[in-house]
PDB file of C-alpha atoms in Angstrom:
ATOM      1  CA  UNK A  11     166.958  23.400  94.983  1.00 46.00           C
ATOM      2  CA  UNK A  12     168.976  20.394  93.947  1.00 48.00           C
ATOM      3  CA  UNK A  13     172.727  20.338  92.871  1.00 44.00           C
ATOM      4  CA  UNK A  14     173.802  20.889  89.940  1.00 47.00           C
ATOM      5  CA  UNK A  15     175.669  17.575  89.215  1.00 46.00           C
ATOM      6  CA  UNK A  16     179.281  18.728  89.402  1.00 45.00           C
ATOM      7  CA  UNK A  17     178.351  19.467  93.032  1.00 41.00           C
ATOM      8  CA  UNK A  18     177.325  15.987  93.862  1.00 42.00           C
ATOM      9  CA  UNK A  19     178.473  14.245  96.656  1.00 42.00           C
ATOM     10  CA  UNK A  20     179.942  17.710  97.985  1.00 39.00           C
ATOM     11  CA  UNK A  21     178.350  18.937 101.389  1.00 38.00           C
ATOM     12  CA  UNK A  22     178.164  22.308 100.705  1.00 39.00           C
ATOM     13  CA  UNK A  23     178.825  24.719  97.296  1.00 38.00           C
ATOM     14  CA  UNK A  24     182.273  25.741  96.409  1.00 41.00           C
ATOM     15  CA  UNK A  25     183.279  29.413  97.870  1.00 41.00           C
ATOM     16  CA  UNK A  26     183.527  31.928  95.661  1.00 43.00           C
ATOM     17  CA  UNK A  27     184.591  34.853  96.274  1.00 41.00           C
ATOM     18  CA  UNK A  28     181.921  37.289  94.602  1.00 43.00           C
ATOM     19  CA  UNK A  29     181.945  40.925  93.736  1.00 41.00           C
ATOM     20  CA  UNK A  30     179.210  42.617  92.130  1.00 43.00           C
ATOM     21  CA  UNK A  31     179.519  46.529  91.241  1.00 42.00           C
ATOM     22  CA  UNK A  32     177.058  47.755  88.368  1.00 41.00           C
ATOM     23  CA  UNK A  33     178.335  50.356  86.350  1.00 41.00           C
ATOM     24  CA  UNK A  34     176.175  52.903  84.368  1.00 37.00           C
ATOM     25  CA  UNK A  35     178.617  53.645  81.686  1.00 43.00           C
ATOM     26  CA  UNK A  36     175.935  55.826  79.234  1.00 40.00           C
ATOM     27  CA  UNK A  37     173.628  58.781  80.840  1.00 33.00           C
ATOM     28  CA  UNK A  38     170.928  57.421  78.994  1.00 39.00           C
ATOM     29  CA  UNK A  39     170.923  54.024  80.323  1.00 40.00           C
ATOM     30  CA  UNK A  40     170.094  55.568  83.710  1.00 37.00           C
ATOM     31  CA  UNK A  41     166.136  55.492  83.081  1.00 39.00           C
ATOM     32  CA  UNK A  42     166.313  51.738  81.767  1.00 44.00           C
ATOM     33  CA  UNK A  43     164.667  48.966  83.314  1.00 43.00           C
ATOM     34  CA  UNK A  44     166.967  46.439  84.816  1.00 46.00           C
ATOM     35  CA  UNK A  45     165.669  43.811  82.448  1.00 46.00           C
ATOM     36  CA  UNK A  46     166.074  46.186  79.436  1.00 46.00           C
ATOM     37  CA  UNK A  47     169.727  46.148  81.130  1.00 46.00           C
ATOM     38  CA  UNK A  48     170.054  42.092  80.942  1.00 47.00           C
ATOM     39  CA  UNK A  49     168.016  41.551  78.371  1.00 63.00           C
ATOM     40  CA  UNK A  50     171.198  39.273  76.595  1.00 70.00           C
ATOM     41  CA  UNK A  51     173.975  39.285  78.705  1.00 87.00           C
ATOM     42  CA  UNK A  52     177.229  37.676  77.601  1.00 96.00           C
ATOM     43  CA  UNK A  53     179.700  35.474  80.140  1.00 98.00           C
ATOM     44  CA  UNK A  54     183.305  35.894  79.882  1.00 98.00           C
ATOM     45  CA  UNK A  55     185.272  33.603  81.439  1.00 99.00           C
ATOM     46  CA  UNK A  56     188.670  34.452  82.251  1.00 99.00           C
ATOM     47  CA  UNK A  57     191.231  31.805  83.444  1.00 99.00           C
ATOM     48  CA  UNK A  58     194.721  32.786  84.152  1.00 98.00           C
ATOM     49  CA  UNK A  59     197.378  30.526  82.704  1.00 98.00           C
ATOM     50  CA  UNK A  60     199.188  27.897  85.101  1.00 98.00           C
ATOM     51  CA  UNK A  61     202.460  27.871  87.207  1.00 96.00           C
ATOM     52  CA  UNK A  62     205.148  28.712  84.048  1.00 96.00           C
ATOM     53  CA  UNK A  63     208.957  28.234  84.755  1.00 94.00           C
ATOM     54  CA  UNK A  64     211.568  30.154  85.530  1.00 89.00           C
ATOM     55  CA  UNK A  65     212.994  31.788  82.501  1.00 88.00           C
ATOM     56  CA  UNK A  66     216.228  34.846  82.351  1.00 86.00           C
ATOM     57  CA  UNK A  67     217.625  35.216  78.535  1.00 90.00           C
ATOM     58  CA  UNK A  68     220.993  36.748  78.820  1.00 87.00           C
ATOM     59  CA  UNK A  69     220.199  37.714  75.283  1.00 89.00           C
ATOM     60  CA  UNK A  70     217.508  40.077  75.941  1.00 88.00           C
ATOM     61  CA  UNK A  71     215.149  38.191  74.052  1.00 91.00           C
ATOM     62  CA  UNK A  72     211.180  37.825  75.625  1.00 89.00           C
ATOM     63  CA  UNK A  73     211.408  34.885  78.431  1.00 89.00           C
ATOM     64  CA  UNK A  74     207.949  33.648  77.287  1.00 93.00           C
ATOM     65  CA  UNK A  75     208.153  30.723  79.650  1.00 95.00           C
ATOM     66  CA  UNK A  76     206.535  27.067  78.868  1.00 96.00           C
ATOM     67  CA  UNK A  77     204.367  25.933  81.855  1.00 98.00           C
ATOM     68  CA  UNK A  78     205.599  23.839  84.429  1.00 96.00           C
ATOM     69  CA  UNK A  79     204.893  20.341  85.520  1.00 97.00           C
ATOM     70  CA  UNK A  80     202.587  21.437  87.794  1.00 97.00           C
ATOM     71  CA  UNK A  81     201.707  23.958  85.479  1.00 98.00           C
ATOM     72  CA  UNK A  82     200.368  21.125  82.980  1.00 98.00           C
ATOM     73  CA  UNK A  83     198.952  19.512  86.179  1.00 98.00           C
ATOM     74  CA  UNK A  84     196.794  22.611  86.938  1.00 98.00           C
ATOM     75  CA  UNK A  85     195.687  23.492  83.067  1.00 99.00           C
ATOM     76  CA  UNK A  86     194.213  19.377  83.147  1.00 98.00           C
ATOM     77  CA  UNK A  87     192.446  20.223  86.296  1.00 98.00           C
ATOM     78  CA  UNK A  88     191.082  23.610  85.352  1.00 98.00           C
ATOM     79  CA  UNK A  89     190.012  21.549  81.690  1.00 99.00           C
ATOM     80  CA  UNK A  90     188.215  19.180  83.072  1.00 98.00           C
ATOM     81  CA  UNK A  91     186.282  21.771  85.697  1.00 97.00           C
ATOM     82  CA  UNK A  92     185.544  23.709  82.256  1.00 98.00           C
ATOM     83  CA  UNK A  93     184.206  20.789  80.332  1.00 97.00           C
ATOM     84  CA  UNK A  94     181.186  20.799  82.373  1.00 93.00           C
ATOM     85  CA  UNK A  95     180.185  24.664  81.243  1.00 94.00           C
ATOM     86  CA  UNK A  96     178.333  25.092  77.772  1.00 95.00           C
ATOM     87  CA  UNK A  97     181.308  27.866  76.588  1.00 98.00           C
ATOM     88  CA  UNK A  98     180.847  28.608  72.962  1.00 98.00           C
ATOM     89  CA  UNK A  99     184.496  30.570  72.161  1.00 99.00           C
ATOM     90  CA  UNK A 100     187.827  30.308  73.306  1.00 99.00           C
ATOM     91  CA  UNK A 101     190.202  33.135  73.092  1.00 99.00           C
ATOM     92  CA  UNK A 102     193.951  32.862  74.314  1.00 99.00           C
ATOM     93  CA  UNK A 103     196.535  35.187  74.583  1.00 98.00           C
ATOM     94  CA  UNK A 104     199.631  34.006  72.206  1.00 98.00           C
ATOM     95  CA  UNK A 105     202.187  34.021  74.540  1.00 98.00           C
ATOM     96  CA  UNK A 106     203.511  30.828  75.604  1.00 98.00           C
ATOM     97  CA  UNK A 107     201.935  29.877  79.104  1.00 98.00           C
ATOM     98  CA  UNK A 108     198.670  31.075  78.090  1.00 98.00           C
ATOM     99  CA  UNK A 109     198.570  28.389  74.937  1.00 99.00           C
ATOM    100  CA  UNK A 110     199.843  25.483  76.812  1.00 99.00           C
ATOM    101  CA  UNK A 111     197.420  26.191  79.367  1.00 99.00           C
ATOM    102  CA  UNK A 112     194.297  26.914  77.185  1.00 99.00           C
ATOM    103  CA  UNK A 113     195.514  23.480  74.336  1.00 99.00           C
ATOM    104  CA  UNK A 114     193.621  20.948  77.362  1.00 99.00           C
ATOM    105  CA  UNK A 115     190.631  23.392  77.248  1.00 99.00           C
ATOM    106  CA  UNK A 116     190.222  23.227  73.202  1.00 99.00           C
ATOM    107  CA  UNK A 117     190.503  19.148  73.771  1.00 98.00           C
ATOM    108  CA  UNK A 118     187.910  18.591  76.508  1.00 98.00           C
ATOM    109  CA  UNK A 119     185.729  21.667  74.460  1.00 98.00           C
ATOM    110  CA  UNK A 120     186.002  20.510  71.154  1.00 98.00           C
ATOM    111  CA  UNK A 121     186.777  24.338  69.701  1.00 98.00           C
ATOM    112  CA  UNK A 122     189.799  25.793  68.266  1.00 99.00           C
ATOM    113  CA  UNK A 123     190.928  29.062  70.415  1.00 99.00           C
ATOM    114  CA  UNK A 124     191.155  32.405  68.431  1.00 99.00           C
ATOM    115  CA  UNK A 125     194.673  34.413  69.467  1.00 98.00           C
ATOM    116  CA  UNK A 126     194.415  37.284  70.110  1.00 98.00           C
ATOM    117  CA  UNK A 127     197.745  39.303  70.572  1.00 97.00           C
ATOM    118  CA  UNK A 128     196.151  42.379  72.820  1.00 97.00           C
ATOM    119  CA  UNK A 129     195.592  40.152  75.463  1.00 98.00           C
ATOM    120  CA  UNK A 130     198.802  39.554  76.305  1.00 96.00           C
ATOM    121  CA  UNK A 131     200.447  40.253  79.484  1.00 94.00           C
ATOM    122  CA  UNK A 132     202.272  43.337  80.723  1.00 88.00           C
ATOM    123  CA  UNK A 133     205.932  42.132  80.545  1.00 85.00           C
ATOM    124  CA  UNK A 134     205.496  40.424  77.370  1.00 89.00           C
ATOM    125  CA  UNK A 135     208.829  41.693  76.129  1.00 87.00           C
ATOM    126  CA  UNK A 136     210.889  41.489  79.068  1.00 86.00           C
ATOM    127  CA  UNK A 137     213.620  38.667  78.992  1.00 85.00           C
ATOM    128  CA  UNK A 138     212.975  37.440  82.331  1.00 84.00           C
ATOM    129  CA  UNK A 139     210.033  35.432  83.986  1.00 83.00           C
ATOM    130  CA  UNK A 140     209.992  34.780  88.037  1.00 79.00           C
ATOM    131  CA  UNK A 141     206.718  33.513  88.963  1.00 77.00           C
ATOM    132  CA  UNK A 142     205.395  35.092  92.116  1.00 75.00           C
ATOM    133  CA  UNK A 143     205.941  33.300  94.770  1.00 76.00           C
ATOM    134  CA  UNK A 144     209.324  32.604  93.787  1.00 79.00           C
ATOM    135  CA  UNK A 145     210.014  36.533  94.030  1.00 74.00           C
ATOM    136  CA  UNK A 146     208.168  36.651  97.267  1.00 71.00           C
ATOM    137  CA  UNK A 147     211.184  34.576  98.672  1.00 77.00           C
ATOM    138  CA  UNK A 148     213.999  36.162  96.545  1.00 79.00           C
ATOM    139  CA  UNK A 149     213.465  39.240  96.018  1.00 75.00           C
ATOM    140  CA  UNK A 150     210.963  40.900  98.503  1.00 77.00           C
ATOM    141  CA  UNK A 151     210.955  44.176  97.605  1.00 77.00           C
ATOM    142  CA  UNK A 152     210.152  43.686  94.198  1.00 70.00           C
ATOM    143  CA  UNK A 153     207.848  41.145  94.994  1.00 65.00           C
ATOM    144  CA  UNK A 154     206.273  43.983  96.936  1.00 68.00           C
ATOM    145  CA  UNK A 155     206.335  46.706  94.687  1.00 67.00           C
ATOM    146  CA  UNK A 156     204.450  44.045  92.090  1.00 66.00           C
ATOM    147  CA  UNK A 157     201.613  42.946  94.814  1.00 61.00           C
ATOM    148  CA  UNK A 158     201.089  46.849  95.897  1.00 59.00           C
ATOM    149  CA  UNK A 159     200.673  47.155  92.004  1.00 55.00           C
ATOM    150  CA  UNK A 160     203.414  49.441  90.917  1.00 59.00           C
ATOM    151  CA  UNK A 161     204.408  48.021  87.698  1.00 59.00           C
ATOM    152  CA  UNK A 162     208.223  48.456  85.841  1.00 57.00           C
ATOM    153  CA  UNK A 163     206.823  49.955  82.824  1.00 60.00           C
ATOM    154  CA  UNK A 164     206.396  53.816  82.448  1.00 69.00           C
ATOM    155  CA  UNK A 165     202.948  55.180  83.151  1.00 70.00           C
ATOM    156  CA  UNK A 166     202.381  55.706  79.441  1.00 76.00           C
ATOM    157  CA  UNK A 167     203.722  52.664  78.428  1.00 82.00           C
ATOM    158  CA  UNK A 168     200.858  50.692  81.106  1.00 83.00           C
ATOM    159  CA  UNK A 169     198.357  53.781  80.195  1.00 87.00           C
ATOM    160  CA  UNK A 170     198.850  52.401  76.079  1.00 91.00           C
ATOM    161  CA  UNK A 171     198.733  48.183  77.525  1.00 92.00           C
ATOM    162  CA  UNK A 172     195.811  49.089  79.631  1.00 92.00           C
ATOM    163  CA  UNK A 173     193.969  50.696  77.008  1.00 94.00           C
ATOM    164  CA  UNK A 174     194.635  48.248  74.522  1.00 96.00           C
ATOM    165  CA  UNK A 175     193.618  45.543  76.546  1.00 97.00           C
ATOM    166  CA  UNK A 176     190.627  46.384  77.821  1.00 97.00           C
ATOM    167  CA  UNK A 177     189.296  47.697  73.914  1.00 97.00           C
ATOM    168  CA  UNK A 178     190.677  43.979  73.019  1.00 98.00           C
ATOM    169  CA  UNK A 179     187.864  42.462  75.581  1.00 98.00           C
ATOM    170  CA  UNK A 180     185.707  45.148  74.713  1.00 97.00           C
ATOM    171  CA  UNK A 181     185.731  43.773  71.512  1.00 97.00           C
ATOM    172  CA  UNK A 182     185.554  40.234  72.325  1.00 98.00           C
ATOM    173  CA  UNK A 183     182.721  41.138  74.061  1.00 97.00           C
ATOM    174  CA  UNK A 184     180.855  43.176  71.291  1.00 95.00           C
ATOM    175  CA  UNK A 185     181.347  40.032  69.114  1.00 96.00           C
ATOM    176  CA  UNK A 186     179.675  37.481  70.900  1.00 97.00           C
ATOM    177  CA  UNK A 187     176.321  38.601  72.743  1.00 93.00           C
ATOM    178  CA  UNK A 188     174.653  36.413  74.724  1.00 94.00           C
ATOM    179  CA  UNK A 189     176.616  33.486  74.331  1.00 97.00           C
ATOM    180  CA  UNK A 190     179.421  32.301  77.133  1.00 98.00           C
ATOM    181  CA  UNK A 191     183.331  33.057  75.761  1.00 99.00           C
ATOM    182  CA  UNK A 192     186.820  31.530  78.003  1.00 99.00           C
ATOM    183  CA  UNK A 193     189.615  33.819  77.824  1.00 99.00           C
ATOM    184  CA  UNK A 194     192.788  32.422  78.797  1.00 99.00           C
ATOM    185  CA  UNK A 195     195.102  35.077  79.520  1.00 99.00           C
ATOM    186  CA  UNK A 196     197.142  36.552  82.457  1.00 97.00           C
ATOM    187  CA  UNK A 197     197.049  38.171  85.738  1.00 94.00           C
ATOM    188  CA  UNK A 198     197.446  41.513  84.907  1.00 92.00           C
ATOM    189  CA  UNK A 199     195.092  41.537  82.058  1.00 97.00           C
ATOM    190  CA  UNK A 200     192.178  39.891  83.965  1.00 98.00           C
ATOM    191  CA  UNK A 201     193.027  42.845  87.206  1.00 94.00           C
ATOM    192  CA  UNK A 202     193.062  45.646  84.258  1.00 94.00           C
ATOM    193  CA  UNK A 203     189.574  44.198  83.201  1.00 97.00           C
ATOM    194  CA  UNK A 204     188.131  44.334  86.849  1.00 96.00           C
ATOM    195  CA  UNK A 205     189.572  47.661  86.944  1.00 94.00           C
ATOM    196  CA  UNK A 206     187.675  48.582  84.406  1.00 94.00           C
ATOM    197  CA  UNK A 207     184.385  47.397  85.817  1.00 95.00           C
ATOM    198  CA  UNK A 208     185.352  48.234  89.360  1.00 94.00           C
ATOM    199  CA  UNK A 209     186.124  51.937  88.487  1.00 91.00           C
ATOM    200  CA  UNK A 210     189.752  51.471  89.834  1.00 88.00           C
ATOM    201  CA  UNK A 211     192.690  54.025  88.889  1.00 82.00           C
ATOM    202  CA  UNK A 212     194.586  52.228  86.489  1.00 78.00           C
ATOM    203  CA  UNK A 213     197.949  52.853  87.613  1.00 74.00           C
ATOM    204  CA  UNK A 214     197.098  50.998  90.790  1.00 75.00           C
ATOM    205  CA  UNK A 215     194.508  48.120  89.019  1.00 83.00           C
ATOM    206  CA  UNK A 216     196.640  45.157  90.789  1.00 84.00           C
ATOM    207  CA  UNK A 217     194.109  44.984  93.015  1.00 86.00           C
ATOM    208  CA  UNK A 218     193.198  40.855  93.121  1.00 90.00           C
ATOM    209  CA  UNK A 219     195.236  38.106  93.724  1.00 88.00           C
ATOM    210  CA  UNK A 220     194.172  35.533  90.815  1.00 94.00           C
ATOM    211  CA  UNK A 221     195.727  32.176  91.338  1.00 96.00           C
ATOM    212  CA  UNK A 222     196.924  29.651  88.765  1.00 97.00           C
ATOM    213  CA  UNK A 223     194.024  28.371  86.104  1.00 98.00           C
ATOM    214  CA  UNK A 224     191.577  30.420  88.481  1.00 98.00           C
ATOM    215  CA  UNK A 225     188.470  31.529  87.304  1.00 98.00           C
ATOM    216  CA  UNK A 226     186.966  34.632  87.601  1.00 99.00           C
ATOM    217  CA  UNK A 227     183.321  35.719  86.082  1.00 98.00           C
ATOM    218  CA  UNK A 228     181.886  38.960  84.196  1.00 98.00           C
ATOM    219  CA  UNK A 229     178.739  39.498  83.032  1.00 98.00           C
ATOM    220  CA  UNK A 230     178.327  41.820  80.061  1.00 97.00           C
ATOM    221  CA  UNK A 231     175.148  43.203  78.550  1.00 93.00           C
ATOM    222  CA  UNK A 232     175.055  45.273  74.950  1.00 87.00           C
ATOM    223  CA  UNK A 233     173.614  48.296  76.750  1.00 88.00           C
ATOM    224  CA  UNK A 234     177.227  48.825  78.263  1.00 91.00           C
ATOM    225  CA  UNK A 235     176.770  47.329  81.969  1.00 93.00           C
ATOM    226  CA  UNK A 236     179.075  45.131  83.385  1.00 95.00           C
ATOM    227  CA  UNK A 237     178.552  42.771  86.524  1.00 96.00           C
ATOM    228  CA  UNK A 238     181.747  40.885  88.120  1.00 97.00           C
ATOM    229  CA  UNK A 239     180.163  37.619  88.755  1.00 97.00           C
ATOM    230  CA  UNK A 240     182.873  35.723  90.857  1.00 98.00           C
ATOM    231  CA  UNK A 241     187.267  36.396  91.177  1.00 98.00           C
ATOM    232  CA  UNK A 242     189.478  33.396  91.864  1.00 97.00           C
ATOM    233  CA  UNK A 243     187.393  30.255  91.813  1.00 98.00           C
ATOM    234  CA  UNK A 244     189.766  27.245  92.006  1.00 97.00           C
ATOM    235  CA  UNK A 245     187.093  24.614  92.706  1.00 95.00           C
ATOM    236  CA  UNK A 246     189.020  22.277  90.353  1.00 97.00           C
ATOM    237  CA  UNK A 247     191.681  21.951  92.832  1.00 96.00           C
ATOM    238  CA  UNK A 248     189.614  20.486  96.165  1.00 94.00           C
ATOM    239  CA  UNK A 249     190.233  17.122  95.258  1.00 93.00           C
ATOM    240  CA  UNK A 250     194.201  17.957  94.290  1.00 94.00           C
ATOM    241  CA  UNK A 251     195.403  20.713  96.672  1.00 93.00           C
ATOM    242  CA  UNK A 252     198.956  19.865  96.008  1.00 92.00           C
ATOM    243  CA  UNK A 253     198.070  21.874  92.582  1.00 94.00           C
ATOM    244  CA  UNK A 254     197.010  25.249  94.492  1.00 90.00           C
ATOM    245  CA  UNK A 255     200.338  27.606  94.586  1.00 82.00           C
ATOM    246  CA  UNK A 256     200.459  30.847  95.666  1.00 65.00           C
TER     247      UNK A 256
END
């Protein structure tokens, strides 16, 4: 079968890393036919914002950080890799990494994003931001406490963010069947999402490292199921690996 022709010129297809895990989420969807199942799935699109800086507010306000150069760098490259997909919505979390990163995507796309604030990420109020891989070097134990996926907040404070996000792409989802929606949002809220398909506990949902403007794939159908497609795509950075961080 030929290449599509944003594979032209490459030797092989880009890796993806690909996960699929159906879940029968009503009893009575148990006796349906797989194409009853599919019969209009939906494609969302999630792409985590880019590198943001370094913020600490020693007056407690939320860090909400701006992107960094190579932040910008890496929302152009994922922009361009997106203008090549026939996407119908954009939705964006407010905060301020997400929007910078998701403003190149409305450009290339020609649509106007819709906020929406239960899509934002975990630490939204906290008045620091270290991305990372900086904490990896500075602060290893919390860097390790973050990766194993033990969050800061109280269980019922994540319990109440988990829920909400995941009834916000619920909803998202519900809205627009059959068509092909971008989210731009955070790490954290894509992992709760996957937890959600996945069937993971969600006070351990941390589960995938998403890097930078990577892309990762669900397929939803009305009747309920849910398909992860592909987790971490970063295709858009094989001609510009100085953009890949981890």
């Amino acid at each position: 079968m030929p290449l599509p022709p944003r594979y032209r010129g490459i030797t092989k297809r880009p890796e993806r890393i690909r996960t699929v895990h159906r879940i029968v989420n009503k009893p009575e969807m148990a006796t349906e036919s797989p194409k009853a199942l599919w019969s209009t799935p939906m494609e969302l699109i999630f792409v985590r914002h880019g590198r943001p800086e370094q913020v600490q507010n020693s007056d407690g306000t939320p860090a909400d950080p701006p992107l960094a150069e190579i932040g910008r760098g890496q929302a152009l490259a994922v922009a361009s890799w997106l203008s090549e997909e026939s996407i119908d919505h954009i939705y964006t979390s407010p905060m301020r990494r997400a929007r910078e990163t998701c403003q190149p995507i409305e450009k290339v796309l020609g649509l106007t994003a819709k906020i929406r604030d239960d899509i934002s990420e975990f630490d939204k109020d906290s008045s620091s931001y270290v991305p990372m891989e900086v904490l990896k070097e500075t602060n290893r134990k919390a860097w390790e406490r973050m990766a194993s996926g033990a969050m800061s907040s109280s269980p019922e404070t994540l319990s109440s963010w988990y829920t909400t996000t995941v009834t916000q792409v619920e909803a998202i989802i519900r809205d627009h069947a059959g068509q092909r929606v971008a989210v731009v949002c955070h790490g954290g809220v894509i992992n709760a999402y996957l937890a959600r398909c996945l069937n993971f506990d969600i006070h351990d949902f941390m589960k995938f490292d998403v890097d930078y403007t990577s892309v990762t794939r669900v397929l939803a159908s009305e009747a309920g199921h849910r398909s992860v497609k592909s987790i971490n795509e970063t295709t858009h950075f094989r001609n510009q690996p100085q953009l890949k961080v981890r």
